Amino acid sequence: MSNIVISGYYGFGNAGDEAMLCAIIDAIRDVEDDAHITVISGNPQETSRKHNIKAVGTFAAFGILNAIRNADLVISGGGSLLQDATSIRNTYYYLSIMGLAKLLGKPVMLYSQGIGPLYRKSTKRAVKFMLKYVDGITVRDSISKDELNALGIYDVEVTADAVLAMHKANPSIGANILTKYNCAPIESGRKRIGIAVRSWKDDTAYRQSLADVLSRLSLEQDAEIVFIPMSHPDDTKEAKIIASLMKIKPIVLEGPFTTEEQLSLSGNVDLMIGIRLHALVFSSLMGKPVIGISYDPKITSFLHMIEQEPIGTMTELDSNVLYDRCVELLQSTESYQHSFNRIQTLRKVSKRNAEFAISLLEEY
């Protein structure tokens, strides 16, 4: 039985990160079913309860030290842990966990990480220094590999987002939630559009454009508009701001939801418009077409991996272009077939992350 410690942005109420943890745990146990897993979490009690594993607090120094001392492998990931667009402190925190593991003689793996953006020279130097000592690196996209190559880190394998390895959720779970919000039943034949928004810095220009498009889709196409929050309560707050700008009253789900509920909800739409990366990933995993609005290279990179382009950004969003694309996909997904095929390929590739991790265990 192997002891594995996982370090990442877990226990902070973000649905995408919680789904990622669930996917990593499941993928590892698919390869080694008796693996003993300890997660470093912002809410260790909740993480332990939800995922049936052991957890220690993010700043529980002695707990982390003991966990790593007893580990056979330390995993850093997945997600965008090494970037300084939102926080410098977090990047140094995750690097310090890797550093502690190496000081204790433990193998370290970067697991399906999204690297960057890295703007500051000091951050780049720190990342370059630490990653020269890790034992294996998989990244979720080619942009991340390019970021590392630019730092002089070349032994990097491109896989896919860890969440894509998840098993599909039962659609009835999400359907039951939507029924409680008085959403139209499936038998009605009414098209449903899911929306996953987030606030980002001072980028608010997109709000009115998106509100106008959603209003048109409801009034002209009789589409049901449902906002699905990925991070509670921040996303719900942003959704309500956009809803207030619309000419009709959309449905705004409150949350928070479990990973399984979130995944199922993302499959109970005919189309997902997403700013949140894992809203796009969830709906893709559930076999639904997606339209991405980019605020970060990770959105663009994922869309490129499924052979799609961002429809716009949070600073430049053409309402007519977005409306036309929505109507096209609501009427037929024929033009989207290549993307559906790519998702199936990426799901298989994503499982490589866990296989890579277990291979490191066998080497040590």
Short mmCIF file of C-alpha atoms in Angstrom, two decimals:
data_model
loop_
_atom_site.label_atom_id
_atom_site.label_comp_id
_atom_site.label_asym_id
_atom_site.label_seq_id
_atom_site.Cartn_x
_atom_site.Cartn_y
_atom_site.Cartn_z
CA MET A 1 0.00 0.00 0.00
CA SER A 2 1.41 3.37 -1.06
CA ASN A 3 1.10 6.57 0.95
CA ILE A 4 0.42 9.56 -1.30
CA VAL A 5 0.12 13.21 -0.25
CA ILE A 6 -1.76 15.59 -2.56
CA SER A 7 -1.14 19.35 -2.41
CA GLY A 8 -3.49 21.74 -4.19
CA TYR A 9 -6.21 24.36 -3.86
CA TYR A 10 -8.61 22.08 -2.03
CA GLY A 11 -11.14 22.76 0.69
CA PHE A 12 -11.97 26.30 -0.41
CA GLY A 13 -15.40 25.72 -1.94
CA ASN A 14 -14.44 25.82 -5.62
CA ALA A 15 -16.40 23.19 -7.55
CA GLY A 16 -13.76 22.80 -10.24
CA ASP A 17 -10.97 22.13 -7.76
CA GLU A 18 -13.10 19.74 -5.72
CA ALA A 19 -13.96 17.85 -8.90
CA MET A 20 -10.28 17.73 -9.74
CA LEU A 21 -9.47 16.19 -6.38
CA CYS A 22 -12.24 13.64 -6.82
CA ALA A 23 -10.89 12.78 -10.28
CA ILE A 24 -7.30 12.43 -9.03
CA ILE A 25 -8.32 10.17 -6.15
CA ASP A 26 -10.47 7.98 -8.41
CA ALA A 27 -7.80 7.79 -11.12
CA ILE A 28 -5.09 6.79 -8.64
CA ARG A 29 -7.29 4.13 -7.07
CA ASP A 30 -8.19 2.79 -10.50
CA VAL A 31 -4.48 2.00 -10.85
CA GLU A 32 -3.72 1.15 -7.21
CA ASP A 33 -6.94 0.48 -5.34
CA ASP A 34 -5.42 0.34 -1.85
CA ALA A 35 -3.47 3.62 -2.07
CA HIS A 36 -3.59 5.62 1.17
CA ILE A 37 -4.17 9.27 0.31
CA THR A 38 -3.71 12.38 2.46
CA VAL A 39 -4.81 15.77 1.12
CA ILE A 40 -3.58 19.18 2.26
CA SER A 41 -6.82 21.17 2.53
CA GLY A 42 -8.22 24.51 3.59
CA ASN A 43 -11.05 22.60 5.26
CA PRO A 44 -9.62 19.21 6.26
CA GLN A 45 -12.75 17.97 8.03
CA GLU A 46 -14.94 18.65 5.00
CA THR A 47 -12.38 17.26 2.55
CA SER A 48 -12.02 14.09 4.60
CA ARG A 49 -15.79 13.64 4.79
CA LYS A 50 -16.48 14.32 1.11
CA HIS A 51 -13.68 12.21 -0.34
CA ASN A 52 -13.24 9.51 2.32
CA ILE A 53 -9.53 10.21 2.73
CA LYS A 54 -7.28 11.69 5.38
CA ALA A 55 -6.69 15.46 5.28
CA VAL A 56 -4.50 18.00 7.06
CA GLY A 57 -4.91 21.76 7.21
CA THR A 58 -3.21 24.08 4.74
CA PHE A 59 -1.26 25.76 7.52
CA ALA A 60 -1.00 22.83 9.94
CA ALA A 61 2.79 22.73 9.81
CA PHE A 62 3.32 19.64 11.96
CA GLY A 63 0.48 17.77 10.28
CA ILE A 64 1.95 18.49 6.85
CA LEU A 65 5.45 17.56 8.02
CA ASN A 66 4.26 14.22 9.40
CA ALA A 67 2.18 13.45 6.32
CA ILE A 68 5.08 14.09 3.96
CA ARG A 69 7.55 12.26 6.20
CA ASN A 70 5.37 9.15 5.91
CA ALA A 71 4.65 9.58 2.19
CA ASP A 72 5.93 7.48 -0.69
CA LEU A 73 4.99 10.20 -3.20
CA VAL A 74 3.95 13.86 -3.02
CA ILE A 75 1.66 15.13 -5.78
CA SER A 76 1.30 18.84 -6.54
CA GLY A 77 -1.84 19.45 -8.54
CA GLY A 78 -3.89 19.62 -10.46
CA GLY A 79 -5.05 23.08 -11.37
CA SER A 80 -3.26 26.38 -11.90
CA LEU A 81 -1.08 26.40 -8.81
CA LEU A 82 2.05 27.97 -10.29
CA GLN A 83 0.95 31.38 -11.53
CA ASP A 84 1.25 34.94 -10.27
CA ALA A 85 -1.76 36.51 -11.98
CA THR A 86 -3.92 36.20 -8.86
CA SER A 87 -1.44 35.50 -6.06
CA ILE A 88 2.30 35.41 -5.52
CA ARG A 89 1.99 34.02 -2.01
CA ASN A 90 0.10 30.91 -3.13
CA THR A 91 2.76 30.07 -5.70
CA TYR A 92 5.49 30.20 -3.07
CA TYR A 93 3.35 28.12 -0.74
CA TYR A 94 2.99 25.30 -3.26
CA LEU A 95 6.69 25.49 -4.10
CA SER A 96 7.50 25.24 -0.38
CA ILE A 97 5.50 22.01 -0.10
CA MET A 98 7.55 20.57 -2.96
CA GLY A 99 10.74 21.82 -1.33
CA LEU A 100 9.87 20.21 1.99
CA ALA A 101 9.16 16.92 0.26
CA LYS A 102 12.53 16.96 -1.51
CA LEU A 103 14.34 17.85 1.73
CA LEU A 104 12.73 14.76 3.24
CA GLY A 105 13.88 12.67 0.27
CA LYS A 106 10.43 12.10 -1.24
CA PRO A 107 9.61 11.89 -4.96
CA VAL A 108 7.48 14.80 -6.17
CA MET A 109 5.19 14.94 -9.19
CA LEU A 110 3.43 17.87 -10.82
CA TYR A 111 0.09 16.31 -11.74
CA SER A 112 -1.83 17.71 -14.72
CA GLN A 113 -0.95 21.28 -13.80
CA GLY A 114 -1.75 24.40 -15.77
CA ILE A 115 1.38 26.54 -15.60
CA GLY A 116 1.23 30.32 -15.66
CA PRO A 117 0.83 32.99 -16.48
CA LEU A 118 4.09 33.94 -14.77
CA TYR A 119 4.77 37.67 -14.99
CA ARG A 120 7.38 38.40 -12.32
CA LYS A 121 11.05 37.53 -12.73
CA SER A 122 11.26 36.48 -9.10
CA THR A 123 8.40 34.00 -9.53
CA LYS A 124 9.93 32.59 -12.69
CA ARG A 125 13.26 32.08 -10.92
CA ALA A 126 11.60 30.34 -7.99
CA VAL A 127 9.56 28.02 -10.21
CA LYS A 128 12.59 27.20 -12.36
CA PHE A 129 14.73 26.45 -9.30
CA MET A 130 12.20 24.12 -7.67
CA LEU A 131 11.05 22.26 -10.75
CA LYS A 132 14.59 21.20 -11.57
CA TYR A 133 14.36 18.94 -8.52
CA VAL A 134 10.93 17.36 -9.06
CA ASP A 135 10.77 13.80 -10.34
CA GLY A 136 7.99 14.01 -12.90
CA ILE A 137 5.86 16.64 -14.60
CA THR A 138 2.60 16.30 -16.49
CA VAL A 139 0.74 19.40 -17.67
CA ARG A 140 -2.78 19.74 -18.98
CA ASP A 141 -1.99 21.69 -22.16
CA SER A 142 0.73 22.75 -24.59
CA ILE A 143 0.70 26.36 -23.33
CA SER A 144 1.83 25.09 -19.93
CA LYS A 145 4.61 23.08 -21.55
CA ASP A 146 5.72 26.19 -23.45
CA GLU A 147 5.81 28.16 -20.18
CA LEU A 148 8.10 25.57 -18.63
CA ASN A 149 10.26 25.24 -21.73
CA ALA A 150 10.81 29.01 -21.61
CA LEU A 151 12.18 28.53 -18.08
CA GLY A 152 14.54 25.80 -19.20
CA ILE A 153 12.38 22.90 -17.94
CA TYR A 154 12.07 20.41 -20.81
CA ASP A 155 11.20 17.02 -19.33
CA VAL A 156 7.46 17.66 -19.47
CA GLU A 157 4.61 15.42 -20.64
CA VAL A 158 1.40 16.97 -21.97
CA THR A 159 -1.66 14.99 -20.88
CA ALA A 160 -5.09 16.54 -20.26
CA ASP A 161 -7.12 18.13 -17.47
CA ALA A 162 -7.41 15.70 -14.58
CA VAL A 163 -11.18 16.23 -14.36
CA LEU A 164 -11.66 14.56 -17.74
CA ALA A 165 -10.82 11.21 -16.13
CA MET A 166 -13.97 11.40 -13.99
CA HIS A 167 -16.86 9.03 -14.52
CA LYS A 168 -20.02 10.66 -15.86
CA ALA A 169 -22.66 11.60 -13.29
CA ASN A 170 -26.24 10.35 -13.25
CA PRO A 171 -28.34 12.98 -15.12
CA SER A 172 -31.27 12.47 -12.74
CA ILE A 173 -29.32 14.09 -9.89
CA GLY A 174 -29.13 17.42 -11.69
CA ALA A 175 -32.63 17.03 -13.09
CA ASN A 176 -34.05 16.75 -9.57
CA ILE A 177 -32.27 19.95 -8.52
CA LEU A 178 -33.58 21.81 -11.57
CA THR A 179 -37.11 20.62 -10.82
CA LYS A 180 -36.88 22.29 -7.41
CA TYR A 181 -36.12 25.56 -9.22
CA ASN A 182 -39.20 25.07 -11.43
CA CYS A 183 -37.17 24.49 -14.58
CA ALA A 184 -38.97 23.16 -17.62
CA PRO A 185 -39.26 19.35 -17.70
CA ILE A 186 -37.40 17.45 -20.41
CA GLU A 187 -40.71 16.44 -22.00
CA SER A 188 -41.43 20.09 -22.82
CA GLY A 189 -38.77 20.01 -25.51
CA ARG A 190 -37.60 23.47 -24.47
CA LYS A 191 -33.88 24.11 -25.01
CA ARG A 192 -31.87 24.88 -21.89
CA ILE A 193 -28.72 27.02 -21.83
CA GLY A 194 -26.40 26.80 -18.85
CA ILE A 195 -24.29 29.84 -17.91
CA ALA A 196 -21.22 29.71 -15.67
CA VAL A 197 -19.83 33.18 -14.94
CA ARG A 198 -17.25 34.62 -12.60
CA SER A 199 -16.00 38.06 -11.65
CA TRP A 200 -12.47 38.93 -12.73
CA LYS A 201 -10.60 42.04 -11.67
CA ASP A 202 -12.39 45.08 -13.16
CA ASP A 203 -13.63 43.28 -16.27
CA THR A 204 -17.33 44.14 -16.27
CA ALA A 205 -17.83 45.18 -19.90
CA TYR A 206 -19.03 41.71 -20.87
CA ARG A 207 -22.01 41.79 -18.52
CA GLN A 208 -24.37 43.85 -20.65
CA SER A 209 -23.40 42.03 -23.86
CA LEU A 210 -24.03 38.66 -22.26
CA ALA A 211 -27.30 39.85 -20.71
CA ASP A 212 -28.51 41.07 -24.11
CA VAL A 213 -27.68 37.77 -25.80
CA LEU A 214 -29.37 35.69 -23.11
CA SER A 215 -32.46 37.88 -23.28
CA ARG A 216 -32.64 37.42 -27.06
CA LEU A 217 -32.18 33.66 -26.77
CA SER A 218 -35.06 33.47 -24.32
CA LEU A 219 -37.40 35.80 -26.22
CA GLU A 220 -36.58 34.72 -29.79
CA GLN A 221 -35.59 31.07 -29.34
CA ASP A 222 -37.68 30.24 -26.25
CA ALA A 223 -34.52 29.00 -24.53
CA GLU A 224 -34.49 28.48 -20.78
CA ILE A 225 -31.59 30.36 -19.17
CA VAL A 226 -30.00 28.80 -16.08
CA PHE A 227 -26.99 30.23 -14.23
CA ILE A 228 -24.94 27.45 -12.62
CA PRO A 229 -22.40 28.66 -10.00
CA MET A 230 -19.06 26.89 -9.80
CA SER A 231 -17.70 28.79 -6.80
CA HIS A 232 -20.17 29.66 -4.05
CA PRO A 233 -21.15 32.38 -3.26
CA ASP A 234 -19.05 34.54 -5.61
CA ASP A 235 -20.41 33.14 -8.88
CA THR A 236 -24.00 33.43 -7.69
CA LYS A 237 -23.41 37.10 -6.91
CA GLU A 238 -22.02 37.72 -10.41
CA ALA A 239 -24.91 35.80 -11.96
CA LYS A 240 -27.46 37.95 -10.15
CA ILE A 241 -25.78 41.12 -11.42
CA ILE A 242 -26.09 39.89 -15.02
CA ALA A 243 -29.64 38.67 -14.40
CA SER A 244 -30.61 42.18 -13.28
CA LEU A 245 -29.53 43.49 -16.70
CA MET A 246 -31.71 41.05 -18.64
CA LYS A 247 -35.14 41.67 -20.13
CA ILE A 248 -36.45 38.38 -18.79
CA LYS A 249 -36.04 36.62 -15.46
CA PRO A 250 -33.55 33.75 -15.72
CA ILE A 251 -33.07 30.96 -13.21
CA VAL A 252 -30.11 31.48 -10.87
CA LEU A 253 -29.08 28.39 -8.93
CA GLU A 254 -27.77 29.17 -5.46
CA GLY A 255 -25.52 26.26 -4.54
CA PRO A 256 -23.25 25.12 -3.12
CA PHE A 257 -23.40 21.75 -4.86
CA THR A 258 -21.38 18.58 -4.49
CA THR A 259 -19.05 17.53 -7.30
CA GLU A 260 -21.53 14.91 -8.48
CA GLU A 261 -24.38 17.43 -8.44
CA GLN A 262 -22.28 19.98 -10.31
CA LEU A 263 -21.30 17.48 -12.97
CA SER A 264 -24.87 16.28 -13.38
CA LEU A 265 -26.19 19.85 -13.64
CA SER A 266 -23.64 20.55 -16.36
CA GLY A 267 -25.05 17.61 -18.30
CA ASN A 268 -28.64 18.81 -17.96
CA VAL A 269 -28.21 21.58 -20.52
CA ASP A 270 -28.33 21.68 -24.31
CA LEU A 271 -25.51 24.20 -24.38
CA MET A 272 -23.07 25.62 -21.83
CA ILE A 273 -21.70 29.16 -22.07
CA GLY A 274 -18.79 29.32 -19.68
CA ILE A 275 -16.19 31.65 -18.28
CA ARG A 276 -15.27 29.08 -15.63
CA LEU A 277 -12.88 26.47 -17.03
CA HIS A 278 -14.42 23.53 -15.26
CA ALA A 279 -17.93 24.42 -16.35
CA LEU A 280 -16.63 23.92 -19.89
CA VAL A 281 -14.85 20.73 -18.86
CA PHE A 282 -17.88 19.34 -16.99
CA SER A 283 -20.32 19.88 -19.84
CA SER A 284 -17.79 18.51 -22.33
CA LEU A 285 -17.34 15.42 -20.18
CA MET A 286 -21.13 15.00 -20.10
CA GLY A 287 -21.32 15.20 -23.90
CA LYS A 288 -22.72 18.72 -24.25
CA PRO A 289 -21.45 21.49 -26.58
CA VAL A 290 -19.75 24.47 -24.98
CA ILE A 291 -19.00 28.08 -25.85
CA GLY A 292 -16.12 29.65 -23.95
CA ILE A 293 -15.55 33.28 -23.01
CA SER A 294 -11.88 33.68 -22.17
CA TYR A 295 -10.33 35.62 -19.31
CA ASP A 296 -7.20 33.49 -18.94
CA PRO A 297 -4.94 31.45 -21.25
CA LYS A 298 -6.20 28.24 -19.65
CA ILE A 299 -9.65 28.81 -21.18
CA THR A 300 -8.22 29.35 -24.64
CA SER A 301 -5.92 26.37 -24.26
CA PHE A 302 -8.72 23.98 -23.28
CA LEU A 303 -10.90 25.19 -26.14
CA HIS A 304 -8.04 24.64 -28.57
CA MET A 305 -7.63 21.11 -27.25
CA ILE A 306 -11.24 20.36 -28.21
CA GLU A 307 -10.84 22.19 -31.53
CA GLN A 308 -12.84 25.27 -30.56
CA GLU A 309 -12.04 28.98 -30.28
CA PRO A 310 -13.15 31.43 -27.57
CA ILE A 311 -16.22 33.34 -28.71
CA GLY A 312 -14.72 36.46 -27.12
CA THR A 313 -13.21 37.75 -23.90
CA MET A 314 -14.52 39.53 -20.83
CA THR A 315 -13.30 42.80 -22.34
CA GLU A 316 -14.38 42.16 -25.95
CA LEU A 317 -17.59 40.24 -26.50
CA ASP A 318 -19.61 40.71 -29.70
CA SER A 319 -23.23 39.96 -28.80
CA ASN A 320 -24.23 39.19 -32.39
CA VAL A 321 -21.42 36.67 -32.85
CA LEU A 322 -22.29 34.96 -29.58
CA TYR A 323 -26.01 34.90 -30.39
CA ASP A 324 -25.46 33.39 -33.84
CA ARG A 325 -23.20 30.66 -32.46
CA CYS A 326 -25.71 29.79 -29.75
CA VAL A 327 -28.54 29.48 -32.27
CA GLU A 328 -26.36 27.33 -34.53
CA LEU A 329 -25.55 24.86 -31.74
CA LEU A 330 -29.10 24.80 -30.39
CA GLN A 331 -30.38 23.84 -33.83
CA SER A 332 -27.69 21.28 -34.66
CA THR A 333 -24.45 19.98 -33.14
CA GLU A 334 -23.19 18.62 -36.47
CA SER A 335 -20.46 21.28 -36.66
CA TYR A 336 -19.37 20.27 -33.15
CA GLN A 337 -18.76 16.58 -33.86
CA HIS A 338 -14.97 16.90 -34.06
CA SER A 339 -15.00 18.38 -30.56
CA PHE A 340 -17.08 15.51 -29.20
CA ASN A 341 -14.54 13.09 -30.67
CA ARG A 342 -11.63 15.05 -29.17
CA ILE A 343 -13.19 14.87 -25.71
CA GLN A 344 -13.26 11.07 -25.87
CA THR A 345 -9.58 11.05 -26.81
CA LEU A 346 -8.69 13.48 -24.03
CA ARG A 347 -10.56 11.38 -21.46
CA LYS A 348 -8.25 8.49 -22.28
CA VAL A 349 -5.16 10.72 -22.22
CA SER A 350 -6.16 12.14 -18.82
CA LYS A 351 -5.84 8.70 -17.24
CA ARG A 352 -2.14 8.82 -18.11
CA ASN A 353 -1.61 11.21 -15.16
CA ALA A 354 -2.36 8.53 -12.57
CA GLU A 355 -0.36 5.91 -14.48
CA PHE A 356 2.60 8.30 -14.47
CA ALA A 357 2.24 8.83 -10.71
CA ILE A 358 2.19 5.12 -9.94
CA SER A 359 5.20 4.55 -12.21
CA LEU A 360 7.15 7.01 -10.05
CA LEU A 361 6.24 4.98 -6.98
CA GLU A 362 7.59 1.86 -8.63
CA GLU A 363 10.89 3.61 -9.41
CA TYR A 364 11.53 4.60 -5.78
#
